[in-house]
Amino acid sequence: MSTDAASHSSRHPTDEHGRDHVSPADIALGVIIGRTSEYFDFFVFGLGCVLVFPELVFPFADRLTGTLYAFGIFALAFVTRPIGSVLFFRLDRNYGRATKLTAALFLLGGSTAAIAFLPGYATLGIWSIVILAGFRLLQGIALGGAWDGLSSLLALNAPPNRRGWYAMLPQLGAPFGFILAAGLFAYFEGALSKRDFLDWGWRYPFFVALTINVVALFARLRMVATQEFAQLMETRELMPVSVFELVRTHGRTLVLGAFVPLASFALFHLVTIFPVSWINLFTDRSVSEFLLVQGAGAVVGAGAIVTSGLIADQIGRRNTLLLSGAMIALFSLSSIVAPLLFGDSLAGQTIYVIIGFGLLGLAYGQTAGAVASSFGLQYRYTGAALTSDFAWLIGAGFAPLVALTLSSTFGLAWVGLYLLSGALCTLAALWIDRRLEARYG
């Protein structure tokens, strides 16, 4: 066997006909790496909205108002994400999934890395705000285009009694991405003086996003570019369809699917981005130390995601979502009685983060699989992407802005009420669509 042939064989096992074979392990690895890069980009921007942009881009406003302005820009990417999905579906149909992914991930990584060179308001004036908003809009478009169908393919290739396990694997990208982003910001914020951090230290996490996205791109292209992958996607009918056709035939499913994950999506930024803003604005606690606590919470969240797969394989995906939604509702009720973060209590803040990440992992671990299973094979690729886009927009995009506005105006208990509304939406959507799991598996 030649060197090239041996190398090819080690990269992609072949079947008896000599064709490339894409194993579930390969798909899982590609999905996790890809999702980690995407979440890293978004968490880096979110942390920048708390620690950097209020002073760099909005120095004319007080710290609270500047943070609210930054959270407004943060939400823009969730508005343009569905637009990105539609635009890149066309690119997928005309030029193939490999071209689509390459363009999307370079746009995502390039937009994030370009922010590292952003001059502040003192240099560019209002154009600094415009440029930041423009890059954020591009991030959202790129994330919509980064949908590759790998998670759906992974779930469809899973044994019937292991679907919960395989459905949770892509979700691990969220805690992994947060750990990377929080770790970098914790290091530079803690090791540098405030002047050096605002001058150049914050730029490094944004700059390395391009490298991380390139690594993720090659990890995914390693499968997407193979003939076997294309055959699997065609066999499973995981191909883009017309959005108008999807809305016409599955409009109700699209709407219900967008509300199913709201409990986890509302909690998502209430344990990641929002608490950092509260700590930074209203307490004397070290931000870098709190980011490390959140990193530990993310480890707990990753373990809870894995646990969700085990539970779902025993009691079903829908029952797992009902259980986690009810637990988030109880958590939100306790937060109303004893306001989130327990004021200035370091122990209370830590407990909130750890429990919050645990509940987030349990709920978030099965949301993607449940949403995708609501669509028939022909519509699953496009339907799962758009449902996820709208769920993020409704449940998470404005969460930091709403939570900080409510807490700073009316008190922390109102954040618990906001979270409760998300949990009730999830429980109501699951009650309305009782056949969520049974319809297509």
GROMACS .gro file of C-alpha atoms in nm:
model
  441
    1MET     CA    1   0.000   0.000   0.000
    2SER     CA    2   0.133   0.344  -0.089
    3THR     CA    3   0.193   0.612   0.168
    4ASP     CA    4  -0.095   0.821   0.034
    5ALA     CA    5  -0.330   0.525   0.038
    6ALA     CA    6  -0.230   0.432   0.392
    7SER     CA    7  -0.282   0.789   0.502
    8HIS     CA    8  -0.625   0.797   0.340
    9SER     CA    9  -0.718   0.470   0.505
   10SER     CA   10  -0.618   0.596   0.848
   11ARG     CA   11  -0.828   0.905   0.801
   12HIS     CA   12  -1.139   0.740   0.660
   13PRO     CA   13  -1.210   0.368   0.700
   14THR     CA   14  -1.352   0.212   0.383
   15ASP     CA   15  -1.616  -0.052   0.324
   16GLU     CA   16  -1.583  -0.365   0.109
   17HIS     CA   17  -1.637  -0.156  -0.205
   18GLY     CA   18  -1.354   0.081  -0.124
   19ARG     CA   19  -1.580   0.376  -0.044
   20ASP     CA   20  -1.513   0.616   0.242
   21HIS     CA   21  -1.704   0.527   0.556
   22VAL     CA   22  -1.805   0.799   0.802
   23SER     CA   23  -1.848   0.646   1.147
   24PRO     CA   24  -2.073   0.787   1.422
   25ALA     CA   25  -1.757   0.864   1.622
   26ASP     CA   26  -1.624   1.077   1.334
   27ILE     CA   27  -1.955   1.261   1.307
   28ALA     CA   28  -1.969   1.320   1.684
   29LEU     CA   29  -1.615   1.460   1.694
   30GLY     CA   30  -1.681   1.692   1.403
   31VAL     CA   31  -2.004   1.815   1.557
   32ILE     CA   32  -1.851   1.885   1.898
   33ILE     CA   33  -1.550   2.070   1.753
   34GLY     CA   34  -1.775   2.270   1.523
   35ARG     CA   35  -2.019   2.370   1.794
   36THR     CA   36  -1.735   2.460   2.032
   37SER     CA   37  -1.593   2.710   1.782
   38GLU     CA   38  -1.934   2.868   1.723
   39TYR     CA   39  -2.011   2.908   2.092
   40PHE     CA   40  -1.661   3.039   2.160
   41ASP     CA   41  -1.717   3.323   1.914
   42PHE     CA   42  -2.049   3.417   2.070
   43PHE     CA   43  -1.931   3.395   2.431
   44VAL     CA   44  -1.624   3.605   2.354
   45PHE     CA   45  -1.850   3.877   2.217
   46GLY     CA   46  -2.089   3.847   2.511
   47LEU     CA   47  -1.810   3.885   2.766
   48GLY     CA   48  -1.675   4.176   2.565
   49CYS     CA   49  -2.015   4.344   2.601
   50VAL     CA   50  -1.967   4.339   2.977
   51LEU     CA   51  -1.595   4.397   3.024
   52VAL     CA   52  -1.483   4.601   2.723
   53PHE     CA   53  -1.738   4.770   2.500
   54PRO     CA   54  -1.909   4.991   2.763
   55GLU     CA   55  -1.582   5.179   2.816
   56LEU     CA   56  -1.429   5.136   2.470
   57VAL     CA   57  -1.730   5.206   2.249
   58PHE     CA   58  -1.977   5.381   2.483
   59PRO     CA   59  -1.757   5.598   2.707
   60PHE     CA   60  -2.012   5.881   2.691
   61ALA     CA   61  -2.262   5.673   2.894
   62ASP     CA   62  -2.247   5.555   3.253
   63ARG     CA   63  -2.139   5.191   3.307
   64LEU     CA   64  -2.491   5.052   3.336
   65THR     CA   65  -2.623   5.234   3.032
   66GLY     CA   66  -2.313   5.145   2.831
   67THR     CA   67  -2.360   4.778   2.918
   68LEU     CA   68  -2.726   4.794   2.812
   69TYR     CA   69  -2.621   4.951   2.481
   70ALA     CA   70  -2.368   4.672   2.432
   71PHE     CA   71  -2.633   4.408   2.507
   72GLY     CA   72  -2.850   4.570   2.241
   73ILE     CA   73  -2.573   4.510   1.987
   74PHE     CA   74  -2.530   4.158   2.127
   75ALA     CA   75  -2.890   4.079   2.028
   76LEU     CA   76  -2.837   4.179   1.663
   77ALA     CA   77  -2.672   3.848   1.572
   78PHE     CA   78  -2.981   3.655   1.680
   79VAL     CA   79  -3.194   3.874   1.452
   80THR     CA   80  -2.978   3.805   1.145
   81ARG     CA   81  -2.920   3.435   1.217
   82PRO     CA   82  -3.241   3.319   1.038
   83ILE     CA   83  -3.147   3.542   0.745
   84GLY     CA   84  -2.807   3.372   0.731
   85SER     CA   85  -2.969   3.030   0.728
   86VAL     CA   86  -3.188   3.122   0.429
   87LEU     CA   87  -2.900   3.280   0.236
   88PHE     CA   88  -2.664   2.989   0.293
   89PHE     CA   89  -2.931   2.730   0.208
   90ARG     CA   90  -2.922   2.874  -0.143
   91LEU     CA   91  -2.544   2.851  -0.146
   92ASP     CA   92  -2.575   2.489  -0.030
   93ARG     CA   93  -2.814   2.401  -0.314
   94ASN     CA   94  -2.603   2.569  -0.581
   95TYR     CA   95  -2.245   2.497  -0.473
   96GLY     CA   96  -2.254   2.220  -0.213
   97ARG     CA   97  -2.223   2.192   0.163
   98ALA     CA   98  -1.844   2.211   0.170
   99THR     CA   99  -1.848   2.551  -0.002
  100LYS     CA  100  -2.125   2.669   0.227
  101LEU     CA  101  -1.939   2.567   0.542
  102THR     CA  102  -1.610   2.717   0.427
  103ALA     CA  103  -1.772   3.052   0.353
  104ALA     CA  104  -1.975   3.053   0.676
  105LEU     CA  105  -1.691   2.963   0.912
  106PHE     CA  106  -1.444   3.204   0.754
  107LEU     CA  107  -1.709   3.476   0.782
  108LEU     CA  108  -1.776   3.385   1.145
  109GLY     CA  109  -1.411   3.365   1.246
  110GLY     CA  110  -1.313   3.664   1.035
  111SER     CA  111  -1.589   3.883   1.181
  112THR     CA  112  -1.492   3.790   1.535
  113ALA     CA  113  -1.118   3.834   1.473
  114ALA     CA  114  -1.173   4.170   1.302
  115ILE     CA  115  -1.326   4.306   1.624
  116ALA     CA  116  -0.982   4.258   1.782
  117PHE     CA  117  -0.862   4.556   1.575
  118LEU     CA  118  -1.160   4.780   1.655
  119PRO     CA  119  -1.061   5.139   1.747
  120GLY     CA  120  -1.260   5.292   2.029
  121TYR     CA  121  -1.506   5.580   2.036
  122ALA     CA  122  -1.225   5.816   2.127
  123THR     CA  123  -1.066   5.748   1.787
  124LEU     CA  124  -1.357   5.692   1.547
  125GLY     CA  125  -1.652   5.841   1.728
  126ILE     CA  126  -1.990   5.696   1.632
  127TRP     CA  127  -1.829   5.489   1.356
  128SER     CA  128  -1.682   5.266   1.625
  129ILE     CA  129  -2.037   5.174   1.725
  130VAL     CA  130  -2.145   5.125   1.364
  131ILE     CA  131  -1.849   4.897   1.286
  132LEU     CA  132  -1.905   4.689   1.599
  133ALA     CA  133  -2.274   4.649   1.512
  134GLY     CA  134  -2.182   4.556   1.154
  135PHE     CA  135  -1.946   4.280   1.263
  136ARG     CA  136  -2.210   4.150   1.505
  137LEU     CA  137  -2.465   4.133   1.224
  138LEU     CA  138  -2.215   3.936   1.015
  139GLN     CA  139  -2.157   3.697   1.306
  140GLY     CA  140  -2.527   3.615   1.311
  141ILE     CA  141  -2.545   3.560   0.936
  142ALA     CA  142  -2.239   3.335   0.951
  143LEU     CA  143  -2.376   3.129   1.239
  144GLY     CA  144  -2.695   3.067   1.043
  145GLY     CA  145  -2.482   2.946   0.753
  146ALA     CA  146  -2.273   2.718   0.974
  147TRP     CA  147  -2.560   2.471   1.010
  148ASP     CA  148  -2.427   2.148   0.858
  149GLY     CA  149  -2.686   1.882   0.941
  150LEU     CA  150  -2.427   1.671   1.123
  151SER     CA  151  -2.628   1.658   1.444
  152SER     CA  152  -2.938   1.534   1.259
  153LEU     CA  153  -2.730   1.277   1.071
  154LEU     CA  154  -2.579   1.163   1.399
  155ALA     CA  155  -2.921   1.118   1.558
  156LEU     CA  156  -3.062   0.933   1.256
  157ASN     CA  157  -2.769   0.691   1.254
  158ALA     CA  158  -2.802   0.620   1.626
  159PRO     CA  159  -2.960   0.298   1.751
  160PRO     CA  160  -3.324   0.356   1.860
  161ASN     CA  161  -3.238   0.295   2.226
  162ARG     CA  162  -2.942   0.538   2.214
  163ARG     CA  163  -3.096   0.842   2.049
  164GLY     CA  164  -3.089   1.047   2.366
  165TRP     CA  165  -2.718   0.979   2.407
  166TYR     CA  166  -2.629   1.078   2.052
  167ALA     CA  167  -2.863   1.380   2.059
  168MET     CA  168  -2.675   1.532   2.353
  169LEU     CA  169  -2.326   1.509   2.198
  170PRO     CA  170  -2.352   1.826   1.981
  171GLN     CA  171  -2.470   2.022   2.285
  172LEU     CA  172  -2.135   1.971   2.458
  173GLY     CA  173  -1.997   2.245   2.235
  174ALA     CA  174  -2.171   2.507   2.451
  175PRO     CA  175  -1.991   2.443   2.783
  176PHE     CA  176  -1.662   2.374   2.603
  177GLY     CA  177  -1.687   2.702   2.415
  178PHE     CA  178  -1.772   2.892   2.733
  179ILE     CA  179  -1.483   2.737   2.925
  180LEU     CA  180  -1.238   2.853   2.655
  181ALA     CA  181  -1.382   3.205   2.635
  182ALA     CA  182  -1.418   3.253   3.012
  183GLY     CA  183  -1.071   3.112   3.075
  184LEU     CA  184  -0.905   3.354   2.833
  185PHE     CA  185  -1.090   3.656   2.971
  186ALA     CA  186  -1.025   3.548   3.330
  187TYR     CA  187  -0.653   3.525   3.261
  188PHE     CA  188  -0.612   3.860   3.087
  189GLU     CA  189  -0.854   4.049   3.314
  190GLY     CA  190  -0.682   3.913   3.625
  191ALA     CA  191  -0.320   3.934   3.509
  192LEU     CA  192  -0.321   4.281   3.352
  193SER     CA  193  -0.387   4.627   3.486
  194LYS     CA  194  -0.722   4.772   3.387
  195ARG     CA  195  -0.551   5.009   3.144
  196ASP     CA  196  -0.355   4.733   2.971
  197PHE     CA  197  -0.660   4.507   2.958
  198LEU     CA  198  -0.872   4.775   2.790
  199ASP     CA  199  -0.585   4.876   2.564
  200TRP     CA  200  -0.480   4.537   2.425
  201GLY     CA  201  -0.550   4.244   2.658
  202TRP     CA  202  -0.915   4.199   2.559
  203ARG     CA  203  -0.822   4.176   2.192
  204TYR     CA  204  -0.644   3.841   2.218
  205PRO     CA  205  -0.955   3.622   2.274
  206PHE     CA  206  -1.117   3.781   1.968
  207PHE     CA  207  -0.807   3.734   1.758
  208VAL     CA  208  -0.769   3.361   1.829
  209ALA     CA  209  -1.128   3.301   1.713
  210LEU     CA  210  -1.009   3.280   1.353
  211THR     CA  211  -0.762   3.003   1.437
  212ILE     CA  212  -1.025   2.807   1.630
  213ASN     CA  213  -1.271   2.838   1.341
  214VAL     CA  214  -1.014   2.718   1.089
  215VAL     CA  215  -0.949   2.409   1.301
  216ALA     CA  216  -1.324   2.350   1.327
  217LEU     CA  217  -1.363   2.396   0.952
  218PHE     CA  218  -1.109   2.126   0.869
  219ALA     CA  219  -1.262   1.892   1.128
  220ARG     CA  220  -1.598   1.922   0.955
  221LEU     CA  221  -1.472   1.925   0.598
  222ARG     CA  222  -1.292   1.600   0.676
  223MET     CA  223  -1.637   1.441   0.666
  224VAL     CA  224  -1.850   1.677   0.460
  225ALA     CA  225  -1.616   1.657   0.159
  226THR     CA  226  -1.632   1.276   0.138
  227GLN     CA  227  -1.853   1.091  -0.107
  228GLU     CA  228  -1.990   0.871   0.172
  229PHE     CA  229  -2.114   1.174   0.363
  230ALA     CA  230  -2.294   1.308   0.058
  231GLN     CA  231  -2.457   0.969   0.003
  232LEU     CA  232  -2.566   0.953   0.367
  233MET     CA  233  -2.719   1.300   0.352
  234GLU     CA  234  -2.906   1.216   0.031
  235THR     CA  235  -3.021   0.879   0.165
  236ARG     CA  236  -3.150   1.042   0.482
  237GLU     CA  237  -3.301   1.326   0.276
  238LEU     CA  238  -3.105   1.582   0.481
  239MET     CA  239  -3.101   1.834   0.201
  240PRO     CA  240  -3.220   2.198   0.202
  241VAL     CA  241  -3.577   2.261   0.090
  242SER     CA  242  -3.762   2.581   0.009
  243VAL     CA  243  -3.835   2.788   0.319
  244PHE     CA  244  -4.177   2.880   0.178
  245GLU     CA  245  -4.258   2.512   0.133
  246LEU     CA  246  -4.143   2.440   0.488
  247VAL     CA  247  -4.362   2.715   0.633
  248ARG     CA  248  -4.660   2.603   0.424
  249THR     CA  249  -4.639   2.239   0.525
  250HIS     CA  250  -4.486   2.259   0.875
  251GLY     CA  251  -4.568   2.611   0.998
  252ARG     CA  252  -4.729   2.485   1.320
  253THR     CA  253  -4.437   2.256   1.393
  254LEU     CA  254  -4.195   2.542   1.333
  255VAL     CA  255  -4.374   2.767   1.583
  256LEU     CA  256  -4.414   2.500   1.850
  257GLY     CA  257  -4.057   2.385   1.803
  258ALA     CA  258  -3.931   2.737   1.866
  259PHE     CA  259  -4.101   2.739   2.208
  260VAL     CA  260  -3.993   2.393   2.321
  261PRO     CA  261  -3.635   2.497   2.417
  262LEU     CA  262  -3.727   2.831   2.580
  263ALA     CA  263  -3.664   2.710   2.936
  264SER     CA  264  -3.305   2.620   2.859
  265PHE     CA  265  -3.246   2.909   2.620
  266ALA     CA  266  -3.377   3.166   2.870
  267LEU     CA  267  -3.150   3.014   3.136
  268PHE     CA  268  -2.858   3.000   2.891
  269HIS     CA  269  -2.748   3.362   2.921
  270LEU     CA  270  -2.879   3.399   3.277
  271VAL     CA  271  -2.594   3.179   3.401
  272THR     CA  272  -2.327   3.291   3.150
  273ILE     CA  273  -2.336   3.654   3.035
  274PHE     CA  274  -2.586   3.827   3.265
  275PRO     CA  275  -2.427   3.726   3.599
  276VAL     CA  276  -2.092   3.868   3.486
  277SER     CA  277  -2.260   4.201   3.415
  278TRP     CA  278  -2.425   4.204   3.758
  279ILE     CA  279  -2.100   4.114   3.934
  280ASN     CA  280  -1.911   4.379   3.737
  281LEU     CA  281  -2.164   4.656   3.794
  282PHE     CA  282  -2.308   4.600   4.139
  283THR     CA  283  -2.062   4.399   4.351
  284ASP     CA  284  -1.698   4.417   4.458
  285ARG     CA  285  -1.625   4.056   4.361
  286SER     CA  286  -1.332   3.997   4.127
  287VAL     CA  287  -1.460   3.939   3.775
  288SER     CA  288  -1.170   3.710   3.687
  289GLU     CA  289  -1.237   3.495   3.995
  290PHE     CA  290  -1.609   3.479   3.914
  291LEU     CA  291  -1.530   3.371   3.557
  292LEU     CA  292  -1.332   3.080   3.700
  293VAL     CA  293  -1.633   2.986   3.913
  294GLN     CA  294  -1.845   2.995   3.598
  295GLY     CA  295  -1.587   2.774   3.427
  296ALA     CA  296  -1.636   2.520   3.705
  297GLY     CA  297  -2.010   2.557   3.656
  298ALA     CA  298  -1.967   2.486   3.286
  299VAL     CA  299  -1.792   2.159   3.377
  300VAL     CA  300  -2.098   2.069   3.585
  301GLY     CA  301  -2.314   2.170   3.289
  302ALA     CA  302  -2.120   1.938   3.058
  303GLY     CA  303  -2.173   1.652   3.302
  304ALA     CA  304  -2.544   1.733   3.316
  305ILE     CA  305  -2.563   1.727   2.935
  306VAL     CA  306  -2.414   1.377   2.938
  307THR     CA  307  -2.660   1.278   3.211
  308SER     CA  308  -2.950   1.407   3.000
  309GLY     CA  309  -2.856   1.155   2.731
  310LEU     CA  310  -2.864   0.869   2.979
  311ILE     CA  311  -3.197   0.982   3.124
  312ALA     CA  312  -3.357   1.037   2.783
  313ASP     CA  313  -3.270   0.683   2.676
  314GLN     CA  314  -3.454   0.555   2.983
  315ILE     CA  315  -3.764   0.776   3.005
  316GLY     CA  316  -3.779   0.939   2.661
  317ARG     CA  317  -3.670   1.273   2.521
  318ARG     CA  318  -4.002   1.449   2.577
  319ASN     CA  319  -4.025   1.336   2.940
  320THR     CA  320  -3.669   1.453   2.999
  321LEU     CA  321  -3.762   1.798   2.868
  322LEU     CA  322  -4.074   1.803   3.086
  323LEU     CA  323  -3.868   1.709   3.392
  324SER     CA  324  -3.597   1.968   3.325
  325GLY     CA  325  -3.854   2.236   3.240
  326ALA     CA  326  -4.033   2.175   3.569
  327MET     CA  327  -3.702   2.190   3.758
  328ILE     CA  328  -3.613   2.521   3.592
  329ALA     CA  329  -3.957   2.654   3.686
  330LEU     CA  330  -3.893   2.560   4.052
  331PHE     CA  331  -3.548   2.719   4.030
  332SER     CA  332  -3.701   3.039   3.897
  333LEU     CA  333  -3.964   3.041   4.173
  334SER     CA  334  -3.693   3.006   4.437
  335SER     CA  335  -3.509   3.291   4.267
  336ILE     CA  336  -3.816   3.512   4.300
  337VAL     CA  337  -3.842   3.437   4.672
  338ALA     CA  338  -3.465   3.459   4.730
  339PRO     CA  339  -3.343   3.692   4.451
  340LEU     CA  340  -3.082   3.564   4.206
  341LEU     CA  341  -2.720   3.579   4.312
  342PHE     CA  342  -2.837   3.637   4.672
  343GLY     CA  343  -2.717   3.995   4.673
  344ASP     CA  344  -2.354   4.023   4.781
  345SER     CA  345  -2.324   3.669   4.917
  346LEU     CA  346  -2.024   3.500   4.755
  347ALA     CA  347  -2.155   3.158   4.855
  348GLY     CA  348  -2.499   3.240   4.716
  349GLN     CA  349  -2.355   3.359   4.387
  350THR     CA  350  -2.151   3.041   4.353
  351ILE     CA  351  -2.447   2.819   4.438
  352TYR     CA  352  -2.661   2.998   4.179
  353VAL     CA  353  -2.399   2.943   3.908
  354ILE     CA  354  -2.343   2.575   3.985
  355ILE     CA  355  -2.712   2.486   4.013
  356GLY     CA  356  -2.796   2.701   3.712
  357PHE     CA  357  -2.538   2.532   3.490
  358GLY     CA  358  -2.654   2.190   3.610
  359LEU     CA  359  -3.016   2.262   3.519
  360LEU     CA  360  -2.908   2.420   3.192
  361GLY     CA  361  -2.715   2.110   3.092
  362LEU     CA  362  -3.001   1.877   3.179
  363ALA     CA  363  -3.249   2.076   2.970
  364TYR     CA  364  -3.021   2.187   2.688
  365GLY     CA  365  -2.885   1.838   2.628
  366GLN     CA  366  -3.205   1.720   2.458
  367THR     CA  367  -3.345   2.036   2.297
  368ALA     CA  368  -3.178   1.996   1.958
  369GLY     CA  369  -3.279   1.633   1.921
  370ALA     CA  370  -3.637   1.702   2.023
  371VAL     CA  371  -3.675   1.991   1.781
  372ALA     CA  372  -3.524   1.797   1.489
  373SER     CA  373  -3.745   1.494   1.552
  374SER     CA  374  -4.055   1.709   1.498
  375PHE     CA  375  -3.991   1.718   1.124
  376GLY     CA  376  -4.012   1.442   0.865
  377LEU     CA  377  -3.690   1.343   0.694
  378GLN     CA  378  -3.745   1.565   0.390
  379TYR     CA  379  -3.785   1.878   0.601
  380ARG     CA  380  -3.558   1.793   0.894
  381TYR     CA  381  -3.242   1.967   0.768
  382THR     CA  382  -3.407   2.302   0.695
  383GLY     CA  383  -3.671   2.278   0.968
  384ALA     CA  384  -3.427   2.203   1.248
  385ALA     CA  385  -3.204   2.495   1.144
  386LEU     CA  386  -3.482   2.754   1.127
  387THR     CA  387  -3.654   2.629   1.442
  388SER     CA  388  -3.326   2.661   1.630
  389ASP     CA  389  -3.273   3.011   1.488
  390PHE     CA  390  -3.613   3.134   1.604
  391ALA     CA  391  -3.579   2.966   1.943
  392TRP     CA  392  -3.248   3.143   2.003
  393LEU     CA  393  -3.402   3.473   1.891
  394ILE     CA  394  -3.706   3.444   2.119
  395GLY     CA  395  -3.545   3.277   2.417
  396ALA     CA  396  -3.185   3.392   2.436
  397GLY     CA  397  -3.103   3.681   2.206
  398PHE     CA  398  -3.244   3.954   2.427
  399ALA     CA  399  -3.203   3.772   2.760
  400PRO     CA  400  -2.899   3.969   2.887
  401LEU     CA  401  -3.060   4.300   2.789
  402VAL     CA  402  -3.397   4.214   2.946
  403ALA     CA  403  -3.243   4.063   3.260
  404LEU     CA  404  -3.014   4.358   3.327
  405THR     CA  405  -3.292   4.608   3.258
  406LEU     CA  406  -3.534   4.431   3.492
  407SER     CA  407  -3.282   4.371   3.770
  408SER     CA  408  -3.141   4.724   3.766
  409THR     CA  409  -3.489   4.880   3.758
  410PHE     CA  410  -3.708   4.651   3.969
  411GLY     CA  411  -3.467   4.414   4.146
  412LEU     CA  412  -3.322   4.068   4.093
  413ALA     CA  413  -3.647   3.888   4.172
  414TRP     CA  414  -3.781   4.002   3.834
  415VAL     CA  415  -3.510   3.801   3.660
  416GLY     CA  416  -3.657   3.491   3.824
  417LEU     CA  417  -3.998   3.590   3.688
  418TYR     CA  418  -3.849   3.627   3.341
  419LEU     CA  419  -3.695   3.281   3.367
  420LEU     CA  420  -4.027   3.139   3.487
  421SER     CA  421  -4.197   3.267   3.172
  422GLY     CA  422  -3.949   3.070   2.960
  423ALA     CA  423  -4.005   2.753   3.162
  424LEU     CA  424  -4.383   2.786   3.132
  425CYS     CA  425  -4.351   2.832   2.755
  426THR     CA  426  -4.155   2.508   2.731
  427LEU     CA  427  -4.406   2.314   2.941
  428ALA     CA  428  -4.698   2.459   2.743
  429ALA     CA  429  -4.539   2.375   2.407
  430LEU     CA  430  -4.469   2.018   2.519
  431TRP     CA  431  -4.826   1.983   2.645
  432ILE     CA  432  -4.973   2.110   2.316
  433ASP     CA  433  -4.756   1.888   2.100
  434ARG     CA  434  -4.783   1.562   2.291
  435ARG     CA  435  -4.665   1.364   1.993
  436LEU     CA  436  -4.334   1.550   1.972
  437GLU     CA  437  -4.120   1.239   2.013
  438ALA     CA  438  -4.353   0.972   1.883
  439ARG     CA  439  -4.423   1.131   1.546
  440TYR     CA  440  -4.090   1.070   1.378
  441GLY     CA  441  -3.857   0.929   1.648
   0.00000   0.00000   0.00000
